[in-house]
Structure formats: C-alpha cells, structure tokens
Amino acid sequence: EMTELINPNPVIYQTLSVLRPEGSAEEWDDGVQDEIDAFEVFEHIRGIHDPEHPHTLEELKVVQHTLLYVDNKASIIDVQFTPTIPHCSMSTLIGLCIRVKLLRSLPSRFKLRVRVSPGSHAQEAEVNKQLNDKERVAAALENKHLIDVVDKCLAASVRE
Amino acid sequence: MSLVKICDLRGHGESVWCVAWHPSGSVLASCSGDKSIRLWARSTSSAGSQWACIAVLDDSHSRTIRSVAWSPDGRLLACASFDSTVGIWRRVFHNEDGHEFEMEHATTLEGHEHEVKSVAWSMDGSYLAACSRDKSVSVWERDDADDFECASMLFGHSQDVKHVAWSPVDLVLVSASYDDTVRVWVEEGGHDFAVDQVIQAHASTVWDVAFKPAAHEDDADADADAAAVQYTPTLATCSDDCTVKIWERSSSKLGFGKAQFRCVCTLSGFHDRPVYSVSWSRDGDKLASGGGDDSICVFKRPDGPQSQGNDSGEGWYLDHRQARAHNSDVNCVAWNPKNASLLASCSDDAMISLWRYEP
C-alpha cells in the first residue's frame, strides 16, 4: 500500500476521442503493407494506468502522440514520455510499462527507445540510461513482483 | 572479404546471450533467457557434416543464464545467471571429435546479491572471476579437486559490472561496467587483488572487454615465459556509446605506477546502436564486434600480426560489415580458438549463426 503519493494533485487533461486523420487512399488498399504510425503506437499506450492514480497516462499527459516517433524503414520507434513532476520516482516504472506494452503489441522487428522528454526529469540521463539497458530490462521482466505491478498498470489499458 | 553463413543453430526458446568455444574448438556452448545451456558440435554422418545440438544443460538455474566460459583445460564450464549464482558443470565423458560430450552439474557458487552477468577463467584455470549487478567482482580459487573458495571480493565500481576478462599471460583482471569505466585489477599476493587503473573508457555503459590473445600454442617457438615477455597488453572494449576502442599498455610489466592502458584507436560510425560484444581472432589480427543494430563488423589491422616494430593499434579499419546478420540484436560474437576463419554469433532472435570469414 502506498501511503504517500509522490504527486498528490496531478492535472487531469481532456482526452481526444478522434486522433488519426481521415484514412488516406493507401489505408484502403489491401496490397499495401500496413505501416505502423505514431497514432497506432499511441493507441497501444494511451490507456496504461498511472501506478499511483486512477488515471491513464493520456489523461495525465504523460504520453502524447506528438512525442512518438516512428521510422518504418529503419524499424525504429522512439517514445518520449513526460513525468507529471520532475522528481517522479515512478518514472522508471512508467517507462517499463510503456516498453512492456509495446513489446507485447508491436512486431519484434522494431527497435524501441523509451525516454523521458527533455527537461522533464531531474535525473533525466540516469532514468534514460536505465530504461534502455537491455540487460536490466530483461532482468526486470523476470522479477515476479515488478511484473505484477506492471500488469496491473496495463490491465485496464485495453480500450474497447 | 566477407562472412559466409555456414548454418543457423536453432533450439533455444528465448534470446541467446552468449556463445563460448571449447578450447579444442570443436564444441560451442550457448546460454539463453530460456534458462538452459546448449552444447553444439559437428557430426559427421553419411549425409555429410553438419552442426547439431549434442546436449541441453538445464534445471540448474531459475532465471536467465547470461554468460558461459570454458576452463582452459576444457573440463569445466562456468555460467553466470540472473538468479545471482554461478553454476559449474564438469565434463564426464568426451570422444575426440567432440561429438560425444557429456557434462554433469558439479556445483553452484553463491555470494552475489543480484544478477551475475559474466564469468571468466584465469589463463591457468586456477581462478574464476564473476561480476554482478551488485557492483562487485568476485574471485574464486579452484583447487585440485575442482572445489571453489571465494578468494576476494572486489569493490570499486559504482554501478553494475557487465563483464570480466583475464589477461592471457598473468593474473591481471579487467572489469567493465555500467559506470562507463573499465577497472584493471592486479594480484597483490595472498590472493588479494587491488585496482591498478581506472580507465574512463566510454561515454556510456561498457558492455564487453577482451584481452588480445598472446602468441598461441601452435606457434613453434612459443613457450609461456617468452609469450609473456613479448606480449603487449592490449584490450578491446565496446559500449552503449556505439563505439569500439582498442587500448594498449606500453610495458608488459604490470603493476602500480607502471605503464597505463591508453586508447590507441576508436572505431566509431560502424555500429549505429550499442555494441554488445567484441572478440579477437586467435592471432590478434582481426576483431569482430556485434551490436544492437543486428550487424557484425570485422576490423583488421593493415600490417598483420607479424609486422615487428609496428604493433600500434592505430590504423585499424573496417574489413567487412555484415548488415542484418541476425533478425535482432547481436549479443555475442566469438572467434573459434583453432580455426581462424570460423566465427559464432548469437542474438535475441533465439538463434546462433556460424560464419566462415573469407579474406
């Protein structure tokens, strides 16, 4: 049980109901291989729940589709997220949730980079280094307790 | 110059983290996130010769096995696991071509508090080093009965220790860390090791460090003492900063206040993602690297190993880049200790590949 909230009064933002621009011609053409775009990546992570609030990462503006970068040709997905406060000790957990959700949702060919947005965290370099150390991530994914916490944050992330 | 794929070895169910050749060159060990070790060898049958899995060593670790290392005498295999232990396997039977090869679990070394990431044997096999997420390096002494006792715990790194390696000629140990440094440890006597140099090696995590081999045993005039005298201590390191570096120590006399390792070559621009592994060919004239860009690079020195008086690391160049060597990160590359043109690699795509280098 968490007794003290790290950020007791987060700002809650209105979420957008329609995001993706009207379908282009390619989207209706079965002959074209579906490419991943930022909107699709956003769909996967917008519903992840914050570890300490009954709100989604989208509602807290921790994730925004404008801070997602996808390069299909190079198979790179770059995710930036913005902790609600610059000393947020939940940042590595939130980053891990985003990584796990995308690992489970997207084709394995993508190289994933998850970082806090520039200037948004007091220990920006440390947090980014830890989130992108594949060995630490692999070890974290074997930690039953940690994965239970991650799964709880992800459980409500499937939007109907 | 190219790498020609000989075969893919399938069997592991998860990322393959490390491959290590038996000193005979005829058996390859691999370890994986599937918590098992596999042994691979070439079988010769009427259908021809092909590589196949000859043993699966499992049920000894509860988490990922991160690395494996053969003792120089080829009798023991050590492995490092995220379950914070080191496993020791003993060979109980083998035939000459290595295809019949049987191992049993001998012992488990406990002492680290978190994930163990790398294991390495000293050149005479009398010491085993291991390193961990707990920021320490442990040194274990092996007795004649293959029992192990912790001889020393080395503290100094401020973050995870990713890799350890021993000098091929003396009791010098190096460790590479998430703290961006490489530490050089020298035996002080009484089984104690003290830090001799802290190399501010890279701009980010140092994933691997490897000593250049000394003159190998096939050399006609090679004896151990002569090799030690002639050997210029040389390291290769690779990093999350996407570079490979080569370091030399001007004197082979290691010790306090003596010559220090200095960087003689930085190979940058060849991997565009973290570099996870480096491996020297047995004669030290080629360096292979593998990384998060799924590629393998082979670097060479212009003058080859025989050129006396020009032993500098400067002038290394990219000989070949194998793009898309795997379908995911290349975690480890390893040159065969006997066959100078045989390279093994392994990946997060759960595969091991064998390559023939063609100059």
Coordinates of C-alpha atoms in Angstrom, one line a residue:
Chain A
E1 CA 0.0 0.0 0.0
M2 CA 1.3 3.4 -0.9
T3 CA 0.8 5.8 2.0
E4 CA 2.2 9.0 0.5
L5 CA 1.6 9.9 -3.1
I6 CA 4.5 11.3 -5.0
N7 CA 2.3 13.8 -6.8
P8 CA -0.9 14.1 -4.8
N9 CA -2.6 16.6 -7.2
P10 CA -1.9 15.8 -10.8
V11 CA -3.6 17.8 -13.5
I12 CA -6.1 15.8 -15.5
Y13 CA -6.4 16.6 -19.2
Q14 CA -9.3 16.1 -21.5
T15 CA -8.6 13.1 -23.8
L16 CA -9.1 13.3 -27.5
S17 CA -11.7 10.9 -29.0
V18 CA -10.5 11.1 -32.6
L19 CA -6.9 11.2 -33.4
R20 CA -6.0 9.7 -36.7
P21 CA -6.6 11.9 -39.7
E22 CA -9.1 10.6 -42.2
G23 CA -7.8 7.5 -43.9
S24 CA -5.6 8.0 -46.9
A25 CA -6.0 6.0 -50.1
E26 CA -3.3 3.5 -49.0
E27 CA -5.2 2.5 -45.9
W28 CA -7.9 1.0 -48.0
D29 CA -5.6 -0.7 -50.4
D30 CA -5.0 -4.3 -49.3
G31 CA -2.0 -4.5 -51.4
V32 CA 0.0 -2.1 -49.3
Q33 CA 1.6 -3.5 -46.2
D34 CA 0.3 -1.8 -43.1
E35 CA 2.9 0.6 -41.7
I36 CA 3.0 1.5 -38.0
D37 CA 2.4 5.1 -37.3
A38 CA 2.6 7.3 -34.2
F39 CA -1.2 7.1 -33.9
E40 CA -1.1 3.3 -33.7
V41 CA 1.7 3.4 -31.1
F42 CA -0.3 6.0 -29.1
E43 CA -3.4 3.7 -29.2
H44 CA -1.3 1.0 -27.5
I45 CA 0.0 3.1 -24.7
R46 CA -2.7 5.8 -24.0
G47 CA -4.7 3.6 -21.7
I48 CA -1.9 2.5 -19.5
H49 CA -2.8 3.4 -15.9
D50 CA -0.5 5.6 -13.8
P51 CA 1.0 3.5 -11.0
E52 CA -0.4 5.8 -8.3
H53 CA -3.5 7.4 -9.7
P54 CA -6.8 6.1 -11.2
H55 CA -5.9 7.9 -14.4
T56 CA -4.4 6.9 -17.7
L57 CA -1.1 8.2 -19.0
E58 CA -3.1 10.0 -21.6
E59 CA -5.3 11.8 -19.1
L60 CA -2.1 12.9 -17.2
K61 CA -0.4 13.9 -20.5
V62 CA 2.4 11.6 -19.6
V63 CA 2.1 10.3 -23.1
Q64 CA 1.2 12.4 -26.1
H65 CA 1.1 11.3 -29.7
T66 CA 3.3 14.2 -30.8
L67 CA 6.1 12.8 -28.7
L68 CA 6.2 9.5 -30.5
Y69 CA 8.5 8.9 -33.5
V70 CA 8.2 6.0 -35.9
D71 CA 10.6 5.2 -38.7
N72 CA 9.2 2.1 -40.5
K73 CA 12.1 1.9 -42.9
A74 CA 14.7 1.8 -40.1
S75 CA 12.3 -0.1 -37.8
I76 CA 12.7 2.4 -35.0
I77 CA 10.2 3.6 -32.5
D78 CA 11.1 6.4 -30.2
V79 CA 8.8 7.1 -27.3
Q80 CA 9.2 10.2 -25.1
F81 CA 7.0 10.5 -22.0
T82 CA 6.6 13.3 -19.6
P83 CA 6.5 12.6 -15.8
T84 CA 4.0 14.8 -14.0
I85 CA 6.7 16.2 -11.7
P86 CA 10.5 16.4 -12.3
H87 CA 11.3 14.3 -9.2
C88 CA 8.9 11.5 -10.1
S89 CA 10.3 8.2 -8.7
M90 CA 7.7 6.3 -10.7
S91 CA 9.4 7.3 -14.0
T92 CA 11.3 4.1 -14.5
L93 CA 8.2 2.1 -13.7
I94 CA 6.1 4.1 -16.1
G95 CA 8.8 3.7 -18.8
L96 CA 9.0 -0.1 -18.1
C97 CA 5.2 -0.3 -18.5
I98 CA 5.4 1.5 -21.9
R99 CA 8.2 -0.8 -23.0
V100 CA 6.4 -4.0 -21.9
K101 CA 3.1 -2.9 -23.6
L102 CA 4.8 -2.1 -26.9
L103 CA 7.0 -5.3 -26.7
R104 CA 3.7 -7.3 -26.4
S105 CA 1.8 -5.3 -29.0
L106 CA 4.2 -4.5 -31.9
P107 CA 6.2 -6.6 -34.3
S108 CA 9.6 -7.6 -32.9
R109 CA 11.5 -6.0 -35.8
F110 CA 11.1 -2.6 -34.1
K111 CA 14.0 -1.2 -32.0
L112 CA 12.4 0.6 -29.2
R113 CA 13.7 3.6 -27.3
V114 CA 11.8 4.9 -24.3
R115 CA 13.0 8.2 -22.8
V116 CA 11.6 11.0 -20.6
S117 CA 11.1 14.1 -22.7
P118 CA 14.0 16.6 -22.4
G119 CA 14.0 18.7 -19.3
S120 CA 11.1 16.8 -17.7
H121 CA 13.0 14.9 -15.1
A122 CA 15.7 15.9 -12.6
Q123 CA 17.6 12.6 -13.2
E124 CA 16.9 12.6 -16.9
A125 CA 20.2 10.9 -18.0
E126 CA 20.1 8.3 -15.3
V127 CA 16.4 7.4 -16.0
N128 CA 17.0 7.2 -19.7
K129 CA 20.1 5.0 -19.3
Q130 CA 18.3 2.6 -17.1
L131 CA 15.2 2.4 -19.3
N132 CA 17.3 1.5 -22.3
D133 CA 19.7 -1.0 -20.7
K134 CA 18.5 -4.3 -22.3
E135 CA 20.1 -6.4 -19.6
R136 CA 18.4 -4.5 -16.8
V137 CA 15.1 -4.6 -18.7
A138 CA 15.5 -8.4 -19.2
A139 CA 16.2 -8.9 -15.5
A140 CA 13.3 -6.7 -14.5
L141 CA 10.9 -8.7 -16.7
E142 CA 12.0 -11.8 -14.7
N143 CA 11.1 -10.1 -11.4
K144 CA 7.7 -11.5 -10.5
H145 CA 6.8 -8.7 -8.1
L146 CA 7.7 -6.0 -10.6
I147 CA 5.8 -7.7 -13.4
D148 CA 2.7 -8.0 -11.3
V149 CA 2.8 -4.2 -10.8
V150 CA 3.4 -3.6 -14.5
D151 CA 0.5 -6.0 -15.4
K152 CA -1.8 -4.1 -13.0
C153 CA -1.0 -0.8 -14.8
L154 CA -1.5 -2.5 -18.2
A155 CA -4.7 -4.4 -17.2
A156 CA -7.0 -1.5 -17.9
S157 CA -5.1 -0.4 -20.9
V158 CA -7.2 -2.3 -23.4
R159 CA -9.8 0.1 -24.7
E160 CA -13.0 -1.1 -26.2
Chain B
M1 CA 36.5 -10.1 -47.6
S2 CA 33.2 -11.4 -46.5
L3 CA 31.3 -13.5 -43.9
V4 CA 29.6 -16.6 -45.5
K5 CA 27.0 -18.1 -43.3
I6 CA 27.6 -21.8 -42.6
C7 CA 24.5 -22.5 -40.7
D8 CA 21.9 -21.4 -38.2
L9 CA 21.6 -23.3 -34.9
R10 CA 18.0 -23.4 -33.7
G11 CA 16.9 -24.7 -30.3
H12 CA 16.9 -22.0 -27.7
G13 CA 13.4 -20.7 -26.9
E14 CA 14.5 -17.2 -25.9
S15 CA 17.3 -14.7 -26.5
V16 CA 20.7 -16.3 -26.8
W17 CA 23.0 -14.1 -24.7
C18 CA 26.4 -15.7 -25.1
V19 CA 28.4 -18.3 -27.1
A20 CA 31.8 -19.7 -26.0
W21 CA 34.0 -22.1 -27.8
H22 CA 35.6 -25.1 -26.0
P23 CA 39.4 -24.8 -26.1
S24 CA 39.5 -27.7 -28.5
G25 CA 37.5 -25.6 -31.0
S26 CA 35.1 -28.5 -31.6
V27 CA 32.3 -27.7 -29.2
L28 CA 30.3 -24.5 -28.8
A29 CA 28.4 -23.7 -25.6
S30 CA 25.5 -21.2 -25.7
C31 CA 23.2 -19.8 -23.0
S32 CA 19.8 -18.2 -23.0
G33 CA 16.9 -16.5 -21.4
D34 CA 15.3 -19.9 -21.6
K35 CA 17.5 -20.8 -18.6
S36 CA 19.4 -23.5 -20.4
I37 CA 22.8 -24.1 -21.8
R38 CA 23.2 -25.9 -25.1
L39 CA 26.3 -27.6 -26.5
W40 CA 26.7 -27.8 -30.2
A41 CA 29.2 -29.9 -32.3
R42 CA 29.7 -31.0 -35.9
S43 CA 28.5 -34.5 -36.6
T44 CA 29.8 -36.5 -39.5
S45 CA 27.4 -38.9 -40.9
S46 CA 26.8 -40.5 -44.3
A47 CA 24.7 -37.4 -45.2
G48 CA 27.8 -35.2 -44.7
S49 CA 28.9 -32.9 -41.9
Q50 CA 26.6 -30.7 -40.0
W51 CA 26.4 -28.8 -36.8
A52 CA 23.8 -30.0 -34.2
C53 CA 22.8 -29.7 -30.6
I54 CA 24.6 -32.5 -28.6
A55 CA 23.4 -31.6 -25.1
V56 CA 21.0 -29.4 -23.2
L57 CA 22.1 -28.5 -19.7
D58 CA 19.1 -27.2 -17.8
D59 CA 17.2 -27.4 -14.5
S60 CA 20.1 -25.7 -12.6
H61 CA 19.1 -22.0 -12.8
S62 CA 15.8 -20.3 -12.1
R63 CA 16.5 -17.3 -14.3
T64 CA 18.3 -16.2 -17.5
I65 CA 21.8 -17.6 -18.0
R66 CA 23.7 -14.6 -19.1
S67 CA 27.1 -15.9 -20.0
V68 CA 29.2 -19.1 -20.2
A69 CA 33.0 -19.7 -20.1
W70 CA 35.1 -22.9 -20.5
S71 CA 38.1 -23.5 -18.2
P72 CA 41.4 -23.5 -20.2
D73 CA 41.8 -27.3 -19.6
G74 CA 38.4 -27.8 -21.2
R75 CA 37.0 -29.8 -18.2
L76 CA 34.7 -27.2 -16.6
L77 CA 32.1 -24.9 -17.9
A78 CA 31.1 -21.9 -15.7
C79 CA 27.9 -20.0 -16.2
A80 CA 26.5 -16.7 -14.8
S81 CA 22.8 -16.4 -14.1
F82 CA 20.4 -13.7 -13.2
D83 CA 19.4 -15.9 -10.3
S84 CA 22.6 -14.4 -8.6
T85 CA 24.5 -17.7 -8.7
V86 CA 27.4 -19.1 -10.7
G87 CA 27.0 -22.7 -12.0
I88 CA 29.8 -25.1 -12.6
W89 CA 29.5 -28.0 -15.0
R90 CA 32.0 -30.8 -15.2
R91 CA 32.8 -32.9 -18.3
V92 CA 32.3 -36.6 -17.5
F93 CA 32.9 -38.0 -21.0
H94 CA 34.0 -36.9 -24.4
N95 CA 35.4 -38.5 -27.6
E96 CA 38.0 -37.0 -29.8
D97 CA 35.8 -35.2 -32.4
G98 CA 33.8 -33.7 -29.6
H99 CA 30.5 -35.0 -30.8
E100 CA 30.1 -37.3 -27.8
F101 CA 30.3 -34.9 -24.9
E102 CA 28.7 -35.4 -21.6
M103 CA 28.5 -33.0 -18.7
E104 CA 27.1 -33.1 -15.2
H105 CA 26.3 -30.3 -12.8
A106 CA 29.2 -30.0 -10.3
T107 CA 28.4 -27.1 -8.0
T108 CA 26.8 -23.8 -7.5
L109 CA 28.7 -20.7 -6.2
E110 CA 26.7 -18.3 -4.1
G111 CA 27.8 -15.0 -2.9
H112 CA 26.4 -12.3 -5.1
E113 CA 23.3 -10.4 -4.1
H114 CA 21.9 -9.7 -7.6
E115 CA 22.2 -10.9 -11.2
V116 CA 25.6 -12.4 -12.1
K117 CA 26.4 -11.1 -15.6
S118 CA 29.8 -12.6 -16.6
V119 CA 32.3 -15.3 -15.7
A120 CA 35.9 -15.7 -16.8
W121 CA 38.8 -18.1 -16.1
S122 CA 42.4 -17.0 -15.5
M123 CA 44.9 -18.2 -18.0
D124 CA 46.0 -21.2 -15.9
G125 CA 42.4 -22.0 -14.8
S126 CA 43.2 -21.5 -11.1
Y127 CA 40.9 -18.6 -10.7
L128 CA 37.3 -17.9 -11.8
A129 CA 36.0 -14.3 -11.7
A130 CA 32.4 -13.3 -11.8
C131 CA 30.7 -9.9 -11.7
S132 CA 27.2 -8.8 -10.8
R133 CA 24.5 -6.1 -10.7
D134 CA 25.6 -5.8 -7.0
K135 CA 28.6 -3.7 -8.3
S136 CA 31.2 -6.2 -7.1
V137 CA 33.6 -8.7 -8.8
S138 CA 34.2 -12.0 -7.0
V139 CA 37.3 -14.0 -7.5
W140 CA 37.1 -17.8 -6.8
E141 CA 40.1 -20.0 -6.3
R142 CA 39.8 -23.5 -7.7
D143 CA 41.7 -26.4 -6.0
D144 CA 42.8 -29.7 -7.5
A145 CA 39.5 -31.4 -6.6
D146 CA 37.6 -28.7 -8.5
D147 CA 36.3 -27.2 -5.3
F148 CA 36.0 -23.4 -5.2
E149 CA 36.6 -20.9 -2.5
C150 CA 35.9 -17.2 -2.6
A151 CA 39.4 -15.6 -2.5
S152 CA 38.4 -12.0 -2.9
M153 CA 35.5 -9.6 -3.4
L154 CA 36.5 -6.5 -5.4
F155 CA 34.6 -3.3 -4.8
G156 CA 35.0 -0.1 -6.6
H157 CA 32.6 0.1 -9.5
S158 CA 29.7 2.5 -8.7
Q159 CA 27.2 0.5 -10.9
D160 CA 26.5 -2.9 -12.3
V161 CA 29.6 -4.8 -13.5
K162 CA 28.8 -6.1 -17.0
H163 CA 31.9 -8.1 -18.0
V164 CA 35.1 -9.6 -16.7
A165 CA 38.2 -10.9 -18.5
W166 CA 41.7 -12.1 -17.5
S167 CA 45.0 -11.4 -19.2
P168 CA 46.3 -14.3 -21.2
V169 CA 49.8 -14.1 -19.6
D170 CA 49.4 -13.1 -16.0
L171 CA 47.0 -12.6 -13.1
V172 CA 45.5 -9.3 -14.3
L173 CA 41.8 -9.0 -14.3
V174 CA 39.7 -6.3 -16.1
S175 CA 36.1 -5.4 -15.4
A176 CA 33.7 -3.4 -17.5
S177 CA 30.7 -1.5 -16.0
Y178 CA 27.5 0.5 -16.4
D179 CA 29.5 3.2 -14.7
D180 CA 31.3 3.8 -18.1
T181 CA 34.7 2.6 -16.8
V182 CA 37.0 -0.3 -17.1
R183 CA 38.9 -1.3 -13.9
V184 CA 42.2 -3.1 -14.1
W185 CA 42.9 -5.3 -11.0
V186 CA 46.3 -6.8 -10.3
E187 CA 47.2 -9.7 -7.9
E188 CA 49.0 -8.4 -4.9
G189 CA 49.9 -11.7 -3.4
G190 CA 47.9 -13.6 -0.8
H191 CA 45.0 -14.0 -3.3
D192 CA 44.3 -10.3 -3.0
F193 CA 43.6 -8.1 -6.0
A194 CA 43.9 -4.4 -5.9
V195 CA 42.8 -1.9 -8.5
D196 CA 45.7 -0.7 -10.7
Q197 CA 44.0 1.6 -13.1
V198 CA 40.5 3.0 -13.6
I199 CA 40.0 3.7 -17.3
Q200 CA 37.4 6.3 -18.1
A201 CA 36.7 4.2 -21.1
H202 CA 33.5 5.3 -22.8
A203 CA 30.7 7.8 -22.8
S204 CA 28.2 5.1 -21.7
T205 CA 28.0 1.5 -20.4
V206 CA 31.0 -0.6 -21.3
W207 CA 29.4 -3.9 -22.4
D208 CA 32.4 -6.0 -23.1
V209 CA 36.2 -6.1 -22.7
A210 CA 38.5 -8.6 -24.2
F211 CA 42.3 -9.1 -24.0
K212 CA 44.1 -9.7 -27.2
P213 CA 45.4 -13.3 -27.1
A214 CA 49.1 -13.9 -26.6
A215 CA 51.1 -16.0 -29.1
H216 CA 49.1 -19.2 -29.4
E217 CA 50.3 -22.6 -28.5
D218 CA 50.6 -23.8 -32.1
D219 CA 53.5 -21.4 -32.6
A220 CA 56.7 -23.4 -32.9
D221 CA 58.7 -21.2 -30.6
A222 CA 56.0 -20.3 -28.2
D223 CA 56.6 -21.0 -24.5
A224 CA 54.7 -19.3 -21.8
D225 CA 57.5 -17.1 -20.5
A226 CA 58.6 -16.0 -23.9
A227 CA 55.0 -15.1 -24.7
A228 CA 54.7 -13.1 -21.5
V229 CA 57.8 -11.1 -22.4
Q230 CA 56.7 -10.4 -25.9
Y231 CA 53.1 -9.7 -25.2
T232 CA 52.0 -6.1 -25.4
P233 CA 48.9 -6.0 -23.1
T234 CA 46.1 -4.9 -25.5
L235 CA 42.3 -4.6 -24.8
A236 CA 39.3 -4.1 -26.9
T237 CA 36.2 -2.5 -25.4
C238 CA 32.7 -1.8 -26.7
S239 CA 30.0 0.3 -25.4
D240 CA 26.4 1.6 -25.4
D241 CA 28.0 4.8 -27.0
C242 CA 28.2 2.7 -30.2
T243 CA 32.0 2.7 -30.4
V244 CA 34.7 0.0 -30.2
K245 CA 38.0 1.1 -28.7
I246 CA 41.5 -0.5 -28.6
W247 CA 43.8 0.1 -25.6
E248 CA 47.5 -0.7 -25.2
R249 CA 49.9 -0.7 -22.3
S250 CA 53.4 0.1 -23.4
S251 CA 55.1 -2.3 -21.0
S252 CA 54.2 -5.9 -20.2
K253 CA 55.3 -5.3 -16.6
L254 CA 52.0 -4.6 -15.0
G255 CA 52.0 -3.1 -11.5
F256 CA 51.5 0.0 -9.5
G257 CA 52.7 3.2 -11.0
K258 CA 53.8 1.4 -14.2
A259 CA 52.6 2.0 -17.7
Q260 CA 48.9 2.5 -18.0
F261 CA 46.4 1.5 -20.7
R262 CA 45.8 4.2 -23.2
C263 CA 43.4 4.4 -26.1
V264 CA 45.2 3.8 -29.4
C265 CA 42.1 3.6 -31.6
T266 CA 38.4 4.5 -31.6
L267 CA 36.2 2.7 -34.1
S268 CA 33.1 4.8 -34.4
G269 CA 30.4 5.1 -37.1
F270 CA 30.3 1.4 -37.9
H271 CA 27.6 0.4 -35.4
D272 CA 24.7 2.8 -35.1
R273 CA 23.3 1.2 -31.9
P274 CA 25.0 -0.1 -28.8
V275 CA 27.9 -2.6 -29.3
Y276 CA 27.5 -5.6 -27.0
S277 CA 30.4 -7.8 -27.9
V278 CA 33.9 -7.9 -29.1
S279 CA 36.1 -10.9 -30.0
W280 CA 39.8 -11.1 -31.0
S281 CA 40.8 -13.8 -33.5
R282 CA 43.4 -16.1 -32.1
D283 CA 46.3 -14.4 -33.8
G284 CA 45.0 -11.0 -32.8
D285 CA 44.9 -9.6 -36.3
K286 CA 41.1 -9.4 -36.5
L287 CA 38.5 -8.0 -34.2
A288 CA 34.8 -8.9 -34.6
S289 CA 32.0 -6.9 -33.0
G290 CA 28.3 -7.4 -32.7
G291 CA 25.6 -5.0 -31.6
G292 CA 22.0 -3.7 -31.3
D293 CA 22.0 -2.8 -35.0
D294 CA 21.7 -6.6 -35.7
S295 CA 25.1 -6.4 -37.5
I296 CA 28.5 -7.9 -37.2
C297 CA 31.7 -5.9 -38.0
V298 CA 35.1 -7.4 -38.7
F299 CA 38.0 -4.9 -38.2
K300 CA 41.6 -5.5 -39.3
R301 CA 45.0 -4.1 -38.8
P302 CA 46.7 -3.1 -42.1
D303 CA 50.1 -4.8 -41.4
G304 CA 49.0 -8.1 -39.8
P305 CA 50.4 -9.6 -36.7
Q306 CA 53.9 -10.4 -37.9
S307 CA 55.0 -6.8 -38.5
Q308 CA 57.5 -6.2 -35.8
G309 CA 58.0 -2.7 -34.6
N310 CA 54.6 -1.6 -35.7
D311 CA 52.4 -3.1 -33.0
S312 CA 50.4 0.0 -32.6
G313 CA 46.6 -0.2 -32.6
E314 CA 46.4 2.8 -34.8
G315 CA 45.2 2.1 -38.3
W316 CA 42.6 -0.5 -37.6
Y317 CA 40.0 -0.4 -40.3
L318 CA 36.6 -1.9 -41.2
D319 CA 37.2 -5.0 -43.2
H320 CA 33.6 -6.2 -43.5
R321 CA 30.2 -5.2 -42.2
Q322 CA 27.5 -7.9 -42.2
A323 CA 24.3 -5.9 -42.0
R324 CA 21.2 -7.9 -40.8
A325 CA 23.4 -10.7 -39.5
H326 CA 20.5 -11.6 -37.3
N327 CA 16.9 -10.5 -37.1
S328 CA 17.5 -8.8 -33.8
D329 CA 20.3 -7.6 -31.5
V330 CA 23.6 -9.5 -31.8
N331 CA 24.5 -10.2 -28.2
C332 CA 27.8 -12.0 -28.6
V333 CA 30.4 -12.9 -31.2
A334 CA 33.2 -15.4 -30.7
W335 CA 36.1 -16.5 -33.0
N336 CA 36.9 -20.2 -32.9
P337 CA 40.2 -20.7 -31.0
K338 CA 41.6 -23.2 -33.5
N339 CA 40.0 -22.3 -36.8
A340 CA 40.9 -18.7 -37.5
S341 CA 38.1 -18.2 -40.1
L342 CA 35.2 -19.6 -38.0
L343 CA 33.0 -17.1 -36.1
A344 CA 30.0 -17.8 -34.0
S345 CA 27.3 -15.2 -33.2
C346 CA 24.0 -15.2 -31.2
S347 CA 21.0 -13.0 -30.9
D348 CA 17.8 -12.0 -29.3
D349 CA 16.2 -13.8 -32.3
A350 CA 17.0 -17.0 -30.3
M351 CA 19.4 -18.1 -33.0
I352 CA 23.1 -18.9 -33.2
S353 CA 24.9 -18.5 -36.5
L354 CA 28.2 -19.8 -37.7
W355 CA 30.1 -17.8 -40.2
R356 CA 33.2 -18.5 -42.4
Y357 CA 35.4 -15.5 -42.8
E358 CA 36.8 -15.2 -46.3
P359 CA 39.7 -12.7 -46.6

